[in-house]
Amino acid sequence: MIRPLRTALMVAAIALPLAACGGRDGTAKTDLAASKVTTIGVNAYLWRATLDTLSFMPLVQTDSNGGVIVTDWYINPQVPTERMKVTVSILDQDLRADAVRVAALRQVNQGGQWVAAPVQAATIQKLEDIILTKARDLRRASIAG
């Protein structure tokens, strides 16, 4: 009689904690929205936010495993004598401020020739900020939704 009781208690002691793992208390949804998402090689929120941010520019290369997005030259219709090319590298699987690096090239048209011109550091910082803000918003939406 003691042996079946001990076996039943051991089974209950193992089964009860496991039963709580798949519960409906919202923990599964929070786990899916963790800051570290690994279905691709880099953080999925940063990846999606980068694609959204650069959606107005033609893309030349996208490598979700390596975390690199390269645009083609983009000419703003309001400033047809200037063009930009952007490369974004996502450096980590975690959603962190230092996990995004933006590099940009700028050229101006002088007499029919495209000539390299400096890119303001504030432009690069602003792009990084926009990407990070969008990534955080996507993460918040996946937790709340």
Tab-separated table of C-alpha atoms in Angstrom:
chain	number	residue	atom	x	y	z
A	1	MET	CA	0.000	0.000	0.000
A	2	ILE	CA	2.878	2.381	0.776
A	3	ARG	CA	4.639	1.747	-2.542
A	4	PRO	CA	1.665	2.739	-4.816
A	5	LEU	CA	1.111	5.857	-2.679
A	6	ARG	CA	4.762	6.851	-2.961
A	7	THR	CA	4.675	6.302	-6.751
A	8	ALA	CA	1.514	8.403	-7.079
A	9	LEU	CA	3.078	11.223	-5.043
A	10	MET	CA	6.234	11.153	-7.172
A	11	VAL	CA	4.195	11.283	-10.392
A	12	ALA	CA	2.155	14.190	-9.005
A	13	ALA	CA	5.312	16.005	-7.912
A	14	ILE	CA	6.702	15.766	-11.445
A	15	ALA	CA	3.453	16.368	-13.361
A	16	LEU	CA	2.184	19.444	-11.506
A	17	PRO	CA	5.110	21.752	-12.351
A	18	LEU	CA	5.038	20.551	-15.968
A	19	ALA	CA	1.308	21.222	-16.257
A	20	ALA	CA	1.911	24.873	-15.451
A	21	CYS	CA	4.326	25.296	-18.388
A	22	GLY	CA	1.712	25.458	-21.106
A	23	GLY	CA	-0.852	27.363	-19.094
A	24	ARG	CA	-3.191	30.061	-20.275
A	25	ASP	CA	-1.813	32.732	-17.981
A	26	GLY	CA	-0.083	34.576	-20.834
A	27	THR	CA	3.414	33.257	-20.186
A	28	ALA	CA	3.599	31.524	-23.562
A	29	LYS	CA	2.828	34.792	-25.361
A	30	THR	CA	5.470	36.643	-23.365
A	31	ASP	CA	8.035	33.958	-24.168
A	32	LEU	CA	7.332	34.366	-27.891
A	33	ALA	CA	7.907	38.100	-27.598
A	34	ALA	CA	11.173	37.856	-25.710
A	35	SER	CA	13.890	40.294	-26.653
A	36	LYS	CA	15.916	37.418	-28.081
A	37	VAL	CA	14.271	35.926	-31.163
A	38	THR	CA	16.206	33.266	-33.041
A	39	THR	CA	14.001	32.043	-35.903
A	40	ILE	CA	16.447	33.891	-38.169
A	41	GLY	CA	20.123	34.572	-37.554
A	42	VAL	CA	19.465	37.955	-35.949
A	43	ASN	CA	16.843	39.620	-33.785
A	44	ALA	CA	13.558	39.439	-35.696
A	45	TYR	CA	12.260	42.746	-34.314
A	46	LEU	CA	15.368	44.621	-35.443
A	47	TRP	CA	15.223	42.882	-38.817
A	48	ARG	CA	11.549	43.759	-39.409
A	49	ALA	CA	12.047	47.315	-38.155
A	50	THR	CA	14.994	47.808	-40.506
A	51	LEU	CA	13.031	46.541	-43.494
A	52	ASP	CA	10.107	48.814	-42.550
A	53	THR	CA	12.380	51.824	-42.100
A	54	LEU	CA	14.119	51.323	-45.449
A	55	SER	CA	10.999	50.248	-47.364
A	56	PHE	CA	11.055	53.396	-49.515
A	57	MET	CA	14.534	52.535	-50.857
A	58	PRO	CA	15.310	49.818	-53.417
A	59	LEU	CA	17.036	46.848	-51.779
A	60	VAL	CA	20.122	45.228	-53.294
A	61	GLN	CA	20.867	42.590	-50.646
A	62	THR	CA	19.088	41.109	-47.643
A	63	ASP	CA	20.747	38.392	-45.578
A	64	SER	CA	18.695	37.487	-42.508
A	65	ASN	CA	21.280	34.979	-41.273
A	66	GLY	CA	24.157	37.434	-41.503
A	67	GLY	CA	21.996	40.400	-40.522
A	68	VAL	CA	22.877	42.649	-43.453
A	69	ILE	CA	20.555	44.848	-45.505
A	70	VAL	CA	22.002	46.898	-48.360
A	71	THR	CA	20.006	49.408	-50.369
A	72	ASP	CA	20.633	50.659	-53.857
A	73	TRP	CA	21.106	54.354	-54.534
A	74	TYR	CA	17.995	56.332	-53.659
A	75	ILE	CA	17.251	59.761	-55.083
A	76	ASN	CA	14.738	61.806	-53.139
A	77	PRO	CA	12.352	63.355	-55.695
A	78	GLN	CA	12.464	66.611	-53.718
A	79	VAL	CA	16.279	66.767	-53.985
A	80	PRO	CA	17.187	65.194	-57.357
A	81	THR	CA	20.829	66.330	-57.153
A	82	GLU	CA	21.544	64.103	-54.154
A	83	ARG	CA	21.435	60.350	-53.629
A	84	MET	CA	21.995	57.991	-50.683
A	85	LYS	CA	22.898	54.356	-50.215
A	86	VAL	CA	22.482	52.643	-46.828
A	87	THR	CA	23.876	49.475	-45.282
A	88	VAL	CA	22.424	48.224	-42.011
A	89	SER	CA	24.115	45.495	-39.996
A	90	ILE	CA	22.291	43.759	-37.177
A	91	LEU	CA	25.000	42.499	-34.876
A	92	ASP	CA	23.161	40.473	-32.243
A	93	GLN	CA	20.188	38.237	-31.558
A	94	ASP	CA	19.187	40.453	-28.638
A	95	LEU	CA	17.128	43.613	-28.956
A	96	ARG	CA	19.768	46.066	-27.766
A	97	ALA	CA	20.766	49.579	-28.769
A	98	ASP	CA	24.254	48.478	-29.815
A	99	ALA	CA	22.911	45.638	-31.975
A	100	VAL	CA	22.276	47.924	-34.984
A	101	ARG	CA	24.924	49.666	-37.059
A	102	VAL	CA	24.033	51.953	-39.955
A	103	ALA	CA	26.490	53.062	-42.626
A	104	ALA	CA	25.495	55.485	-45.361
A	105	LEU	CA	27.029	56.863	-48.520
A	106	ARG	CA	25.934	60.163	-50.027
A	107	GLN	CA	26.657	61.604	-53.430
A	108	VAL	CA	25.779	64.910	-55.041
A	109	ASN	CA	25.424	65.543	-58.742
A	110	GLN	CA	27.893	68.136	-59.957
A	111	GLY	CA	27.829	68.818	-63.673
A	112	GLY	CA	26.350	65.424	-64.510
A	113	GLN	CA	28.825	63.491	-62.350
A	114	TRP	CA	28.011	61.884	-58.994
A	115	VAL	CA	30.605	63.006	-56.454
A	116	ALA	CA	31.046	61.610	-52.941
A	117	ALA	CA	29.817	63.920	-50.200
A	118	PRO	CA	29.930	63.610	-46.422
A	119	VAL	CA	27.030	62.117	-44.501
A	120	GLN	CA	26.133	63.914	-41.307
A	121	ALA	CA	26.575	61.773	-38.205
A	122	ALA	CA	23.140	62.954	-37.081
A	123	THR	CA	21.594	61.279	-40.144
A	124	ILE	CA	23.077	57.916	-39.244
A	125	GLN	CA	22.112	58.314	-35.580
A	126	LYS	CA	18.552	59.231	-36.562
A	127	LEU	CA	18.224	56.099	-38.736
A	128	GLU	CA	19.493	53.913	-35.896
A	129	ASP	CA	17.040	55.561	-33.498
A	130	ILE	CA	14.113	55.028	-35.872
A	131	ILE	CA	14.999	51.344	-36.307
A	132	LEU	CA	15.359	50.792	-32.555
A	133	THR	CA	12.093	52.578	-31.785
A	134	LYS	CA	10.212	50.524	-34.385
A	135	ALA	CA	11.763	47.296	-33.074
A	136	ARG	CA	10.688	48.117	-29.516
A	137	ASP	CA	7.183	48.967	-30.744
A	138	LEU	CA	6.970	45.641	-32.608
A	139	ARG	CA	8.079	43.804	-29.478
A	140	ARG	CA	5.522	45.639	-27.302
A	141	ALA	CA	2.768	44.899	-29.820
A	142	SER	CA	3.597	41.180	-29.850
A	143	ILE	CA	3.484	41.053	-26.045
A	144	ALA	CA	0.211	42.977	-25.795
A	145	GLY	CA	-1.454	41.315	-28.781
